[in-house]
Amino acid sequence: MGRQPCCDKVGVKKGPWTAEEDQKLVGFLLTHGHCCWRVVPKLAGLLRCGKSCRLRWTNYLRPDLKRGLLSDDEERLVIDLHAQLGNRWSKIAAQLPGRTDNEIKNHWNTHIRKKLVRMGIDPVTHLPLQEPPAPAPAPAEQQEQSHRQQEELQLQELQNGRELIMQEGAGEDDITPMIQPHEIMPTAAAASNCGSVSSAHAGSASVVSPSCSSSAVSGVEWPEPMYLLGMDGIMDADWGSLFPDTGAGGGGGGFDLGVDPFDQYPGGGFDQEDDHRI
DNA sequence: AACCTGCGCAACCGCCAGGGG
DNA sequence: ACCCCTGGCGGTTGCGCAGGT
């Protein structure tokens, strides 16, 4: 049986996001969080499918994203984790705060894989490429076993590496500022409201909870597009006119980001079509 | 200066798993 | 127990840019 497409393709815009679309999406998500991604574009006034919105947010617009190249430490960690987990990019990303699975996947495919090959290491198995030629393809079991041994070694290395990172600060480099959890969650109370910080970081993390996002706004370091838009632009934008149907902007244009947006919705609920709330 | 090539990255696609009705 | 819907994941593609010729 055929699977329903994530969205009806007609009237759905594809391709690169414009600044205006970004603005709409960010504005909407910051005030409402995401209820269910399917309705986000409708409520935000976007001609995109929910999937596209989710991707855009998680990979690019999330305030807690680090930008720029992976540092050496991060790269090492990725290699170690890949040795253990394989191509489970989201799991790998979960170990690298501020990095997305997509970013890591790209970095792996463009940089690390080639680097490993140059070093004579098979990027898939993490074993030396010039192994003694096996007469026949090694039995899966044997491969599995050697892989496991390899993994154990690497796990140990990884743990050492983690300790090192904990001491030195993961991924510090000169190019991009590292966003620390406390920078995203300005107060411990805020952080506690949000569950684990790492879950918000994880590539698999969908979105910070609404209360999180509102807390995060004030102390956050925005990714580049946010700088481009400028917080002033966001604050000053005429959101009421952008989202005539959503009531965003509260009729006054512009968000009061100092206030938990959900305070606007008695009972913590946010009721547009349904009571969608994370 | 023009063209070519390779690289980096954002975005899309299809599949899968989990949860709710 | 089954079906449907949604979110999430991994693979792949295509575009824009930078560097080389």
GROMACS .gro file of C-alpha atoms (C1' of nucleotides) in nm:
model
  320
    1MET     CA    1   0.000   0.000   0.000
    2GLY     CA    2   0.125   0.336  -0.092
    3ARG     CA    3   0.230   0.569   0.175
    4GLN     CA    4   0.066   0.906   0.193
    5PRO     CA    5   0.304   1.184   0.110
    6CYS     CA    6   0.390   1.406   0.401
    7CYS     CA    7   0.203   1.683   0.234
    8ASP     CA    8  -0.007   1.735  -0.070
    9LYS     CA    9   0.252   1.840  -0.319
   10VAL     CA   10   0.031   2.095  -0.486
   11GLY     CA   11   0.088   2.447  -0.368
   12VAL     CA   12   0.377   2.345  -0.153
   13LYS     CA   13   0.692   2.543  -0.200
   14LYS     CA   14   1.023   2.364  -0.226
   15GLY     CA   15   1.382   2.467  -0.243
   16PRO     CA   16   1.586   2.712  -0.043
   17TRP     CA   17   1.419   2.902   0.236
   18THR     CA   18   1.391   3.274   0.215
   19ALA     CA   19   1.464   3.509   0.502
   20GLU     CA   20   1.097   3.588   0.524
   21GLU     CA   21   1.005   3.223   0.555
   22ASP     CA   22   1.268   3.177   0.821
   23GLN     CA   23   1.131   3.473   1.004
   24LYS     CA   24   0.780   3.338   0.994
   25LEU     CA   25   0.885   2.995   1.110
   26VAL     CA   26   1.106   3.119   1.390
   27GLY     CA   27   0.849   3.367   1.501
   28PHE     CA   28   0.583   3.104   1.513
   29LEU     CA   29   0.791   2.842   1.687
   30LEU     CA   30   0.922   3.085   1.943
   31THR     CA   31   0.576   3.187   2.044
   32HIS     CA   32   0.396   2.859   2.012
   33GLY     CA   33   0.652   2.589   2.000
   34HIS     CA   34   0.550   2.328   1.755
   35CYS     CA   35   0.223   2.157   1.811
   36CYS     CA   36   0.240   1.906   1.535
   37TRP     CA   37   0.460   1.981   1.243
   38ARG     CA   38   0.187   1.915   0.998
   39VAL     CA   39  -0.005   2.222   1.102
   40VAL     CA   40   0.293   2.445   1.171
   41PRO     CA   41   0.322   2.572   0.816
   42LYS     CA   42  -0.048   2.645   0.799
   43LEU     CA   43  -0.050   2.834   1.123
   44ALA     CA   44   0.274   3.010   1.044
   45GLY     CA   45   0.149   3.114   0.706
   46LEU     CA   46   0.405   2.914   0.512
   47LEU     CA   47   0.359   2.729   0.187
   48ARG     CA   48   0.581   2.448   0.305
   49CYS     CA   49   0.516   2.101   0.428
   50GLY     CA   50   0.557   2.029   0.795
   51LYS     CA   51   0.848   1.806   0.731
   52SER     CA   52   1.032   2.081   0.556
   53CYS     CA   53   0.963   2.314   0.847
   54ARG     CA   54   1.090   2.062   1.097
   55LEU     CA   55   1.404   2.008   0.898
   56ARG     CA   56   1.466   2.376   0.857
   57TRP     CA   57   1.424   2.433   1.226
   58THR     CA   58   1.628   2.141   1.353
   59ASN     CA   59   1.908   2.178   1.103
   60TYR     CA   60   1.935   2.547   1.070
   61LEU     CA   61   1.719   2.772   1.279
   62ARG     CA   62   1.739   2.619   1.623
   63PRO     CA   63   1.895   2.879   1.848
   64ASP     CA   64   2.126   2.631   2.017
   65LEU     CA   65   2.310   2.530   1.706
   66LYS     CA   66   2.681   2.571   1.672
   67ARG     CA   67   2.792   2.677   1.329
   68GLY     CA   68   3.118   2.628   1.155
   69LEU     CA   69   3.355   2.343   1.106
   70LEU     CA   70   3.381   2.064   1.354
   71SER     CA   71   3.678   2.101   1.580
   72ASP     CA   72   3.943   1.832   1.598
   73ASP     CA   73   3.798   1.705   1.921
   74GLU     CA   74   3.453   1.687   1.775
   75GLU     CA   75   3.586   1.513   1.470
   76ARG     CA   76   3.763   1.256   1.680
   77LEU     CA   77   3.448   1.201   1.877
   78VAL     CA   78   3.249   1.154   1.559
   79ILE     CA   79   3.496   0.896   1.435
   80ASP     CA   80   3.487   0.711   1.763
   81LEU     CA   81   3.114   0.717   1.777
   82HIS     CA   82   3.083   0.611   1.417
   83ALA     CA   83   3.301   0.314   1.492
   84GLN     CA   84   3.055   0.215   1.760
   85LEU     CA   85   2.728   0.316   1.612
   86GLY     CA   86   2.777   0.315   1.238
   87ASN     CA   87   2.572   0.558   1.037
   88ARG     CA   88   2.340   0.644   1.320
   89TRP     CA   89   2.393   1.011   1.274
   90SER     CA   90   2.126   1.120   1.512
   91LYS     CA   91   2.279   0.914   1.791
   92ILE     CA   92   2.618   1.056   1.709
   93ALA     CA   93   2.479   1.406   1.698
   94ALA     CA   94   2.327   1.354   2.039
   95GLN     CA   95   2.679   1.336   2.177
   96LEU     CA   96   2.781   1.660   2.016
   97PRO     CA   97   2.593   1.951   2.163
   98GLY     CA   98   2.485   2.203   1.907
   99ARG     CA   99   2.550   1.978   1.612
  100THR     CA  100   2.286   1.826   1.393
  101ASP     CA  101   2.279   1.483   1.242
  102ASN     CA  102   2.270   1.640   0.899
  103GLU     CA  103   2.575   1.848   0.968
  104ILE     CA  104   2.767   1.552   1.101
  105LYS     CA  105   2.658   1.336   0.814
  106ASN     CA  106   2.774   1.598   0.567
  107HIS     CA  107   3.101   1.645   0.747
  108TRP     CA  108   3.156   1.275   0.752
  109ASN     CA  109   3.089   1.235   0.384
  110THR     CA  110   3.294   1.532   0.273
  111HIS     CA  111   3.583   1.538   0.516
  112ILE     CA  112   3.624   1.251   0.752
  113ARG     CA  113   3.563   0.969   0.511
  114LYS     CA  114   3.827   1.096   0.275
  115LYS     CA  115   4.062   1.160   0.560
  116LEU     CA  116   4.026   0.806   0.685
  117VAL     CA  117   4.077   0.663   0.340
  118ARG     CA  118   4.391   0.869   0.304
  119MET     CA  119   4.507   0.729   0.634
  120GLY     CA  120   4.441   0.382   0.503
  121ILE     CA  121   4.141   0.320   0.720
  122ASP     CA  122   3.818   0.184   0.593
  123PRO     CA  123   3.558   0.445   0.684
  124VAL     CA  124   3.291   0.179   0.707
  125THR     CA  125   3.460  -0.082   0.920
  126HIS     CA  126   3.727   0.140   1.073
  127LEU     CA  127   3.975  -0.133   0.998
  128PRO     CA  128   4.295  -0.088   0.802
  129LEU     CA  129   4.223  -0.090   0.431
  130GLN     CA  130   4.523  -0.306   0.341
  131GLU     CA  131   4.429  -0.609   0.535
  132PRO     CA  132   4.584  -0.939   0.435
  133PRO     CA  133   4.370  -1.041   0.143
  134ALA     CA  134   4.113  -1.280   0.269
  135PRO     CA  135   4.068  -1.580   0.042
  136ALA     CA  136   3.697  -1.542   0.063
  137PRO     CA  137   3.481  -1.278   0.215
  138ALA     CA  138   3.523  -1.318   0.586
  139PRO     CA  139   3.227  -1.484   0.751
  140ALA     CA  140   2.995  -1.230   0.894
  141GLU     CA  141   3.054  -1.369   1.239
  142GLN     CA  142   3.427  -1.311   1.221
  143GLN     CA  143   3.379  -0.964   1.097
  144GLU     CA  144   3.135  -0.901   1.372
  145GLN     CA  145   3.383  -1.027   1.628
  146SER     CA  146   3.673  -0.819   1.509
  147HIS     CA  147   3.445  -0.525   1.484
  148ARG     CA  148   3.337  -0.575   1.839
  149GLN     CA  149   3.697  -0.590   1.959
  150GLN     CA  150   3.762  -0.275   1.769
  151GLU     CA  151   3.462  -0.115   1.927
  152GLU     CA  152   3.571  -0.206   2.273
  153LEU     CA  153   3.905  -0.043   2.214
  154GLN     CA  154   3.742   0.258   2.067
  155LEU     CA  155   3.495   0.283   2.346
  156GLN     CA  156   3.783   0.304   2.586
  157GLU     CA  157   3.948   0.568   2.375
  158LEU     CA  158   3.621   0.747   2.357
  159GLN     CA  159   3.581   0.753   2.729
  160ASN     CA  160   3.929   0.891   2.764
  161GLY     CA  161   3.847   1.142   2.500
  162ARG     CA  162   3.531   1.243   2.678
  163GLU     CA  163   3.720   1.308   2.998
  164LEU     CA  164   3.958   1.521   2.802
  165ILE     CA  165   3.673   1.708   2.646
  166MET     CA  166   3.506   1.759   2.979
  167GLN     CA  167   3.828   1.915   3.100
  168GLU     CA  168   3.901   2.127   2.801
  169GLY     CA  169   3.556   2.207   2.675
  170ALA     CA  170   3.427   2.020   2.379
  171GLY     CA  171   3.488   2.155   2.041
  172GLU     CA  172   3.637   2.482   2.138
  173ASP     CA  173   3.778   2.647   1.840
  174ASP     CA  174   3.855   2.990   1.724
  175ILE     CA  175   3.610   3.001   1.444
  176THR     CA  176   3.278   2.964   1.612
  177PRO     CA  177   3.179   3.039   1.963
  178MET     CA  178   3.071   2.737   2.160
  179ILE     CA  179   2.728   2.774   2.305
  180GLN     CA  180   2.717   2.633   2.649
  181PRO     CA  181   2.401   2.491   2.793
  182HIS     CA  182   2.384   2.768   3.045
  183GLU     CA  183   2.396   3.019   2.765
  184ILE     CA  184   2.092   2.861   2.614
  185MET     CA  185   1.913   2.808   2.939
  186PRO     CA  186   1.996   3.118   3.131
  187THR     CA  187   1.878   2.989   3.464
  188ALA     CA  188   1.889   2.658   3.632
  189ALA     CA  189   1.518   2.687   3.686
  190ALA     CA  190   1.467   2.736   3.319
  191ALA     CA  191   1.682   2.438   3.246
  192SER     CA  192   1.491   2.224   3.487
  193ASN     CA  193   1.170   2.317   3.317
  194CYS     CA  194   1.305   2.191   2.995
  195GLY     CA  195   1.412   1.846   3.085
  196SER     CA  196   1.762   1.755   2.991
  197VAL     CA  197   1.959   2.010   2.805
  198SER     CA  198   2.117   1.745   2.595
  199SER     CA  199   1.783   1.641   2.463
  200ALA     CA  200   1.735   1.988   2.332
  201HIS     CA  201   2.074   1.965   2.173
  202ALA     CA  202   2.032   1.629   2.023
  203GLY     CA  203   1.993   1.614   1.655
  204SER     CA  204   1.690   1.405   1.715
  205ALA     CA  205   1.549   1.662   1.945
  206SER     CA  206   1.252   1.808   1.777
  207VAL     CA  207   1.230   2.137   1.947
  208VAL     CA  208   1.276   2.290   2.281
  209SER     CA  209   0.956   2.286   2.470
  210PRO     CA  210   0.756   2.603   2.447
  211SER     CA  211   0.848   2.715   2.792
  212CYS     CA  212   1.204   2.636   2.703
  213SER     CA  213   1.201   2.833   2.391
  214SER     CA  214   1.070   3.134   2.566
  215SER     CA  215   1.337   3.108   2.831
  216ALA     CA  216   1.597   3.047   2.574
  217VAL     CA  217   1.521   3.352   2.377
  218SER     CA  218   1.674   3.609   2.599
  219GLY     CA  219   2.017   3.462   2.647
  220VAL     CA  220   2.056   3.278   2.329
  221GLU     CA  221   2.319   3.307   2.065
  222TRP     CA  222   2.148   3.295   1.733
  223PRO     CA  223   2.278   3.115   1.434
  224GLU     CA  224   2.384   3.327   1.148
  225PRO     CA  225   2.046   3.358   0.983
  226MET     CA  226   1.918   3.496   1.306
  227TYR     CA  227   2.188   3.755   1.301
  228LEU     CA  228   2.091   3.834   0.948
  229LEU     CA  229   1.734   3.878   1.047
  230GLY     CA  230   1.835   4.053   1.358
  231MET     CA  231   1.645   4.013   1.680
  232ASP     CA  232   1.527   4.367   1.637
  233GLY     CA  233   1.377   4.266   1.312
  234ILE     CA  234   1.204   3.978   1.478
  235MET     CA  235   1.085   4.188   1.765
  236ASP     CA  236   0.972   4.467   1.541
  237ALA     CA  237   0.817   4.256   1.273
  238ASP     CA  238   0.452   4.302   1.224
  239TRP     CA  239   0.367   3.950   1.325
  240GLY     CA  240   0.004   4.029   1.351
  241SER     CA  241  -0.007   4.090   0.983
  242LEU     CA  242   0.221   3.800   0.910
  243PHE     CA  243  -0.007   3.560   1.092
  244PRO     CA  244  -0.348   3.708   1.060
  245ASP     CA  245  -0.500   3.371   1.132
  246THR     CA  246  -0.288   3.273   1.424
  247GLY     CA  247  -0.327   3.576   1.637
  248ALA     CA  248   0.049   3.590   1.662
  249GLY     CA  249   0.161   3.927   1.775
  250GLY     CA  250  -0.134   3.948   2.001
  251GLY     CA  251  -0.278   4.221   1.791
  252GLY     CA  252  -0.001   4.450   1.897
  253GLY     CA  253   0.256   4.349   1.640
  254GLY     CA  254   0.582   4.215   1.775
  255PHE     CA  255   0.631   3.955   2.045
  256ASP     CA  256   0.682   4.018   2.403
  257LEU     CA  257   0.953   3.762   2.442
  258GLY     CA  258   0.999   3.838   2.803
  259VAL     CA  259   0.676   3.661   2.865
  260ASP     CA  260   0.609   3.294   2.834
  261PRO     CA  261   0.408   3.283   2.519
  262PHE     CA  262   0.193   3.015   2.670
  263ASP     CA  263   0.078   3.253   2.931
  264GLN     CA  264  -0.129   3.391   2.653
  265TYR     CA  265  -0.316   3.066   2.649
  266PRO     CA  266  -0.500   3.009   2.972
  267GLY     CA  267  -0.440   2.666   3.108
  268GLY     CA  268  -0.119   2.644   2.914
  269GLY     CA  269  -0.310   2.524   2.617
  270PHE     CA  270  -0.281   2.662   2.274
  271ASP     CA  271  -0.584   2.613   2.074
  272GLN     CA  272  -0.586   2.686   1.710
  273GLU     CA  273  -0.765   2.409   1.534
  274ASP     CA  274  -0.715   2.151   1.797
  275ASP     CA  275  -0.552   2.167   2.127
  276HIS     CA  276  -0.207   2.103   1.989
  277ARG     CA  277   0.059   2.135   2.244
  278ILE     CA  278   0.381   1.951   2.293
  279DA     C1'  279   3.862   3.716  -1.797
  280DA     C1'  280   3.629   3.304  -1.885
  281DC     C1'  281   3.563   2.845  -1.808
  282DC     C1'  282   3.597   2.416  -1.550
  283DT     C1'  283   3.605   2.133  -1.153
  284DG     C1'  284   3.551   1.999  -0.693
  285DC     C1'  285   3.366   2.092  -0.251
  286DG     C1'  286   3.037   2.206   0.106
  287DC     C1'  287   2.598   2.221   0.258
  288DA     C1'  288   2.098   2.284   0.258
  289DA     C1'  289   1.713   2.046   0.137
  290DC     C1'  290   1.439   1.661  -0.035
  291DC     C1'  291   1.288   1.179  -0.050
  292DG     C1'  292   1.144   0.744   0.105
  293DC     C1'  293   1.128   0.430   0.474
  294DC     C1'  294   1.061   0.298   0.952
  295DA     C1'  295   0.902   0.302   1.434
  296DG     C1'  296   0.596   0.440   1.784
  297DG     C1'  297   0.168   0.603   1.956
  298DG     C1'  298  -0.318   0.674   1.951
  299DG     C1'  299  -0.779   0.559   1.811
  300DA     C1'  300  -0.514  -0.663   1.688
  301DC     C1'  301  -0.519  -0.355   1.336
  302DC     C1'  302  -0.482   0.075   1.093
  303DC     C1'  303  -0.351   0.540   1.038
  304DC     C1'  304  -0.082   0.939   1.138
  305DT     C1'  305   0.320   1.173   1.273
  306DG     C1'  306   0.788   1.234   1.380
  307DG     C1'  307   1.237   1.092   1.300
  308DC     C1'  308   1.620   0.893   1.045
  309DG     C1'  309   1.953   0.796   0.682
  310DG     C1'  310   2.061   0.835   0.199
  311DT     C1'  311   2.086   1.122  -0.185
  312DT     C1'  312   2.060   1.524  -0.476
  313DG     C1'  313   2.133   1.976  -0.651
  314DC     C1'  314   2.291   2.439  -0.613
  315DG     C1'  315   2.620   2.796  -0.512
  316DC     C1'  316   3.082   2.915  -0.437
  317DA     C1'  317   3.583   2.903  -0.439
  318DG     C1'  318   3.996   2.771  -0.636
  319DG     C1'  319   4.249   2.618  -1.034
  320DT     C1'  320   4.363   2.624  -1.525
   0.00000   0.00000   0.00000
